[in-house]
Amino acid sequence: MIRVSQLTKQIPGGPKVLKGISFDIEPGEFVAIKGASGSGKSTLLRCLAMRESWTSGTYHVNGVDILGKGILGKIKIRREMAYLEAKPVLIKNRSALKNVLIGAVGQTPAWRRLTGMVRNDDYMGAMDMIEKVGLLEKAHQKGDKLSGGEQQRVAIARALVHGATTLLADEPVAGLDPHAAEQVLADLKRMCKIQGVTVIAVMHQGDWAERFADRIIGLNNGELVIDIKGRRLTEREKMLL
């Protein structure tokens, strides 16, 4: 379980961009974070990934006090949570399979990323995950030859192969055509249901959030204004965002 209590983020010498945010997220939930530009969506995601410092608040993951653990808390987050950017960074001249095996920055040692060396017994797990995201036929295609949607699915497979149980995705379908976007979101939804992966995604498009997420958290000017489970937003709720 992820438990956030009274998360506040203030820019030094500037305004508060997050104001007392609190929520719990259960394993296997698909949570969409919505809000207008500047509402604090991406900042919230980066705080969960420990890529932004917290001004105040408490943060527990499976009972562990992350902020209280200092550097050990950050290590736990980096090991168990994968931060997925809108445009995933793949090694362009490596195949999809190699990208999954080598891992992202922070997941694997630098020497392994530079040399591409992997253990033979890692291949089967990587191929299984590539198949689960529907890219088995593209396993040996180089990263720069993959479409945007395919690159995002490789990034998802890469994160899960290296032990992530939670995916923190910042606009995971931004810039993708509708078909590719549906494939990526369907992959995420399936992983939540079948593998118990937790997904927390900033999603600009309201329709995608309502169709695929189990729950929608809404921010307005750094404040939590809606927290809705299992249904579409009402017009009044949309107006709050």
mmCIF file of N, CA, C and O in Angstrom, residues 4-21 39-40 42-48 50-58 219 221-223:
data_model
loop_
_atom_site.group_PDB
_atom_site.id
_atom_site.type_symbol
_atom_site.label_atom_id
_atom_site.label_comp_id
_atom_site.label_asym_id
_atom_site.label_seq_id
_atom_site.Cartn_x
_atom_site.Cartn_y
_atom_site.Cartn_z
ATOM 1 N N VAL A 4 0.086 8.416 1.434
ATOM 2 C CA VAL A 4 0.602 9.784 1.406
ATOM 3 C C VAL A 4 -0.269 10.624 2.332
ATOM 4 O O VAL A 4 -1.496 10.596 2.221
ATOM 5 N N SER A 5 0.373 11.356 3.227
ATOM 6 C CA SER A 5 -0.381 12.181 4.180
ATOM 7 C C SER A 5 0.186 13.596 4.222
ATOM 8 O O SER A 5 1.382 13.789 4.484
ATOM 9 N N GLN A 6 -0.668 14.557 3.903
ATOM 10 C CA GLN A 6 -0.340 15.981 4.016
ATOM 11 C C GLN A 6 0.916 16.368 3.240
ATOM 12 O O GLN A 6 1.730 17.171 3.705
ATOM 13 N N LEU A 7 1.063 15.802 2.048
ATOM 14 C CA LEU A 7 2.189 16.169 1.183
ATOM 15 C C LEU A 7 2.088 17.638 0.783
ATOM 16 O O LEU A 7 1.107 18.069 0.178
ATOM 17 N N THR A 8 3.119 18.391 1.133
ATOM 18 C CA THR A 8 3.213 19.795 0.748
ATOM 19 C C THR A 8 4.545 20.010 0.047
ATOM 20 O O THR A 8 5.587 19.526 0.503
ATOM 21 N N LYS A 9 4.495 20.708 -1.062
ATOM 22 C CA LYS A 9 5.699 21.029 -1.816
ATOM 23 C C LYS A 9 5.695 22.526 -2.095
ATOM 24 O O LYS A 9 4.788 23.049 -2.740
ATOM 25 N N GLN A 10 6.714 23.211 -1.561
ATOM 26 C CA GLN A 10 6.835 24.647 -1.767
ATOM 27 C C GLN A 10 8.140 24.951 -2.476
ATOM 28 O O GLN A 10 9.201 24.438 -2.102
ATOM 29 N N ILE A 11 8.062 25.762 -3.506
ATOM 30 C CA ILE A 11 9.265 26.209 -4.185
ATOM 31 C C ILE A 11 9.987 27.187 -3.272
ATOM 32 O O ILE A 11 9.362 28.129 -2.753
ATOM 33 N N PRO A 12 11.293 26.993 -3.024
ATOM 34 C CA PRO A 12 12.017 27.902 -2.126
ATOM 35 C C PRO A 12 11.846 29.365 -2.542
ATOM 36 O O PRO A 12 12.129 29.737 -3.670
ATOM 37 N N GLY A 13 11.333 30.155 -1.617
ATOM 38 C CA GLY A 13 11.097 31.558 -1.901
ATOM 39 C C GLY A 13 9.905 31.821 -2.792
ATOM 40 O O GLY A 13 9.662 32.958 -3.211
ATOM 41 N N GLY A 14 9.143 30.755 -3.076
ATOM 42 C CA GLY A 14 8.009 30.892 -3.986
ATOM 43 C C GLY A 14 6.745 30.278 -3.434
ATOM 44 O O GLY A 14 6.620 30.028 -2.227
ATOM 45 N N PRO A 15 5.789 29.979 -4.309
ATOM 46 C CA PRO A 15 4.485 29.476 -3.858
ATOM 47 C C PRO A 15 4.498 27.984 -3.532
ATOM 48 O O PRO A 15 5.445 27.260 -3.866
ATOM 49 N N LYS A 16 3.433 27.546 -2.885
ATOM 50 C CA LYS A 16 3.217 26.119 -2.674
ATOM 51 C C LYS A 16 2.585 25.543 -3.934
ATOM 52 O O LYS A 16 1.564 26.043 -4.403
ATOM 53 N N VAL A 17 3.195 24.484 -4.465
ATOM 54 C CA VAL A 17 2.638 23.865 -5.665
ATOM 55 C C VAL A 17 1.817 22.621 -5.327
ATOM 56 O O VAL A 17 1.004 22.174 -6.135
ATOM 57 N N LEU A 18 2.005 22.088 -4.133
ATOM 58 C CA LEU A 18 1.152 21.019 -3.607
ATOM 59 C C LEU A 18 0.797 21.389 -2.174
ATOM 60 O O LEU A 18 1.674 21.779 -1.396
ATOM 61 N N LYS A 19 -0.486 21.246 -1.829
ATOM 62 C CA LYS A 19 -0.970 21.766 -0.550
ATOM 63 C C LYS A 19 -1.712 20.686 0.240
ATOM 64 O O LYS A 19 -2.899 20.460 0.048
ATOM 65 N N GLY A 20 -1.000 19.987 1.106
ATOM 66 C CA GLY A 20 -1.633 19.031 2.011
ATOM 67 C C GLY A 20 -2.343 17.882 1.325
ATOM 68 O O GLY A 20 -3.474 17.543 1.689
ATOM 69 N N ILE A 21 -1.690 17.254 0.351
ATOM 70 C CA ILE A 21 -2.292 16.148 -0.401
ATOM 71 C C ILE A 21 -2.239 14.861 0.419
ATOM 72 O O ILE A 21 -1.180 14.482 0.936
ATOM 73 N N SER A 39 -1.512 22.583 -12.374
ATOM 74 C CA SER A 39 -2.251 22.174 -11.174
ATOM 75 C C SER A 39 -1.398 21.378 -10.189
ATOM 76 O O SER A 39 -1.800 21.191 -9.040
ATOM 77 N N GLY A 40 -0.240 20.886 -10.631
ATOM 78 C CA GLY A 40 0.643 20.121 -9.746
ATOM 79 C C GLY A 40 0.698 18.638 -10.043
ATOM 80 O O GLY A 40 1.296 17.872 -9.280
ATOM 81 N N SER A 42 2.267 16.708 -12.440
ATOM 82 C CA SER A 42 3.588 16.123 -12.657
ATOM 83 C C SER A 42 4.469 16.264 -11.430
ATOM 84 O O SER A 42 5.286 15.378 -11.137
ATOM 85 N N THR A 43 4.304 17.350 -10.702
ATOM 86 C CA THR A 43 5.072 17.522 -9.464
ATOM 87 C C THR A 43 4.703 16.451 -8.455
ATOM 88 O O THR A 43 5.573 15.881 -7.779
ATOM 89 N N LEU A 44 3.417 16.139 -8.348
ATOM 90 C CA LEU A 44 2.977 15.068 -7.446
ATOM 91 C C LEU A 44 3.621 13.745 -7.846
ATOM 92 O O LEU A 44 4.139 13.013 -6.992
ATOM 93 N N LEU A 45 3.618 13.434 -9.129
ATOM 94 C CA LEU A 45 4.205 12.182 -9.587
ATOM 95 C C LEU A 45 5.698 12.141 -9.273
ATOM 96 O O LEU A 45 6.226 11.114 -8.834
ATOM 97 N N ARG A 46 6.389 13.257 -9.484
ATOM 98 C CA ARG A 46 7.825 13.299 -9.226
ATOM 99 C C ARG A 46 8.120 13.205 -7.722
ATOM 100 O O ARG A 46 9.145 12.649 -7.329
ATOM 101 N N CYS A 47 7.224 13.723 -6.900
ATOM 102 C CA CYS A 47 7.393 13.559 -5.454
ATOM 103 C C CYS A 47 7.236 12.096 -5.051
ATOM 104 O O CYS A 47 7.980 11.584 -4.206
ATOM 105 N N LEU A 48 6.277 11.409 -5.650
ATOM 106 C CA LEU A 48 6.106 9.980 -5.363
ATOM 107 C C LEU A 48 7.330 9.184 -5.796
ATOM 108 O O LEU A 48 7.703 8.188 -5.170
ATOM 109 N N MET A 50 10.291 10.307 -5.717
ATOM 110 C CA MET A 50 11.407 10.886 -4.969
ATOM 111 C C MET A 50 12.408 11.591 -5.885
ATOM 112 O O MET A 50 13.600 11.644 -5.613
ATOM 113 N N ARG A 51 11.873 12.159 -6.966
ATOM 114 C CA ARG A 51 12.683 12.995 -7.845
ATOM 115 C C ARG A 51 12.538 14.465 -7.487
ATOM 116 O O ARG A 51 13.234 15.309 -8.037
ATOM 117 N N GLU A 52 11.592 14.757 -6.615
ATOM 118 C CA GLU A 52 11.402 16.092 -6.056
ATOM 119 C C GLU A 52 11.372 15.948 -4.533
ATOM 120 O O GLU A 52 10.831 14.972 -4.000
ATOM 121 N N SER A 53 11.967 16.910 -3.852
ATOM 122 C CA SER A 53 11.945 16.881 -2.383
ATOM 123 C C SER A 53 10.578 17.293 -1.869
ATOM 124 O O SER A 53 9.836 18.009 -2.540
ATOM 125 N N TRP A 54 10.244 16.821 -0.682
ATOM 126 C CA TRP A 54 9.000 17.174 -0.017
ATOM 127 C C TRP A 54 9.281 18.298 0.976
ATOM 128 O O TRP A 54 10.258 18.232 1.731
ATOM 129 N N THR A 55 8.431 19.304 1.029
ATOM 130 C CA THR A 55 8.560 20.330 2.052
ATOM 131 C C THR A 55 8.071 19.786 3.396
ATOM 132 O O THR A 55 8.698 19.999 4.435
ATOM 133 N N SER A 56 6.953 19.044 3.353
ATOM 134 C CA SER A 56 6.441 18.396 4.561
ATOM 135 C C SER A 56 5.487 17.284 4.155
ATOM 136 O O SER A 56 5.086 17.173 2.993
ATOM 137 N N GLY A 57 5.123 16.468 5.138
ATOM 138 C CA GLY A 57 4.229 15.346 4.889
ATOM 139 C C GLY A 57 4.878 14.031 5.261
ATOM 140 O O GLY A 57 6.049 13.981 5.642
ATOM 141 N N THR A 58 4.098 12.950 5.169
ATOM 142 C CA THR A 58 4.632 11.613 5.431
ATOM 143 C C THR A 58 4.326 10.715 4.247
ATOM 144 O O THR A 58 3.322 10.890 3.550
ATOM 145 N N LEU A 219 -6.536 17.375 -9.281
ATOM 146 C CA LEU A 219 -5.883 18.495 -8.608
ATOM 147 C C LEU A 219 -6.317 19.819 -9.226
ATOM 148 O O LEU A 219 -6.566 19.904 -10.437
ATOM 149 N N ASN A 221 -4.885 23.810 -8.630
ATOM 150 C CA ASN A 221 -4.021 24.761 -7.914
ATOM 151 C C ASN A 221 -3.322 24.103 -6.728
ATOM 152 O O ASN A 221 -3.212 24.693 -5.647
ATOM 153 N N GLY A 222 -2.858 22.874 -6.940
ATOM 154 C CA GLY A 222 -2.095 22.183 -5.904
ATOM 155 C C GLY A 222 -2.905 21.515 -4.827
ATOM 156 O O GLY A 222 -2.342 20.936 -3.890
ATOM 157 N N GLU A 223 -4.229 21.570 -4.922
ATOM 158 C CA GLU A 223 -5.084 20.954 -3.916
ATOM 159 C C GLU A 223 -5.825 19.751 -4.508
ATOM 160 O O GLU A 223 -6.205 19.759 -5.680
#
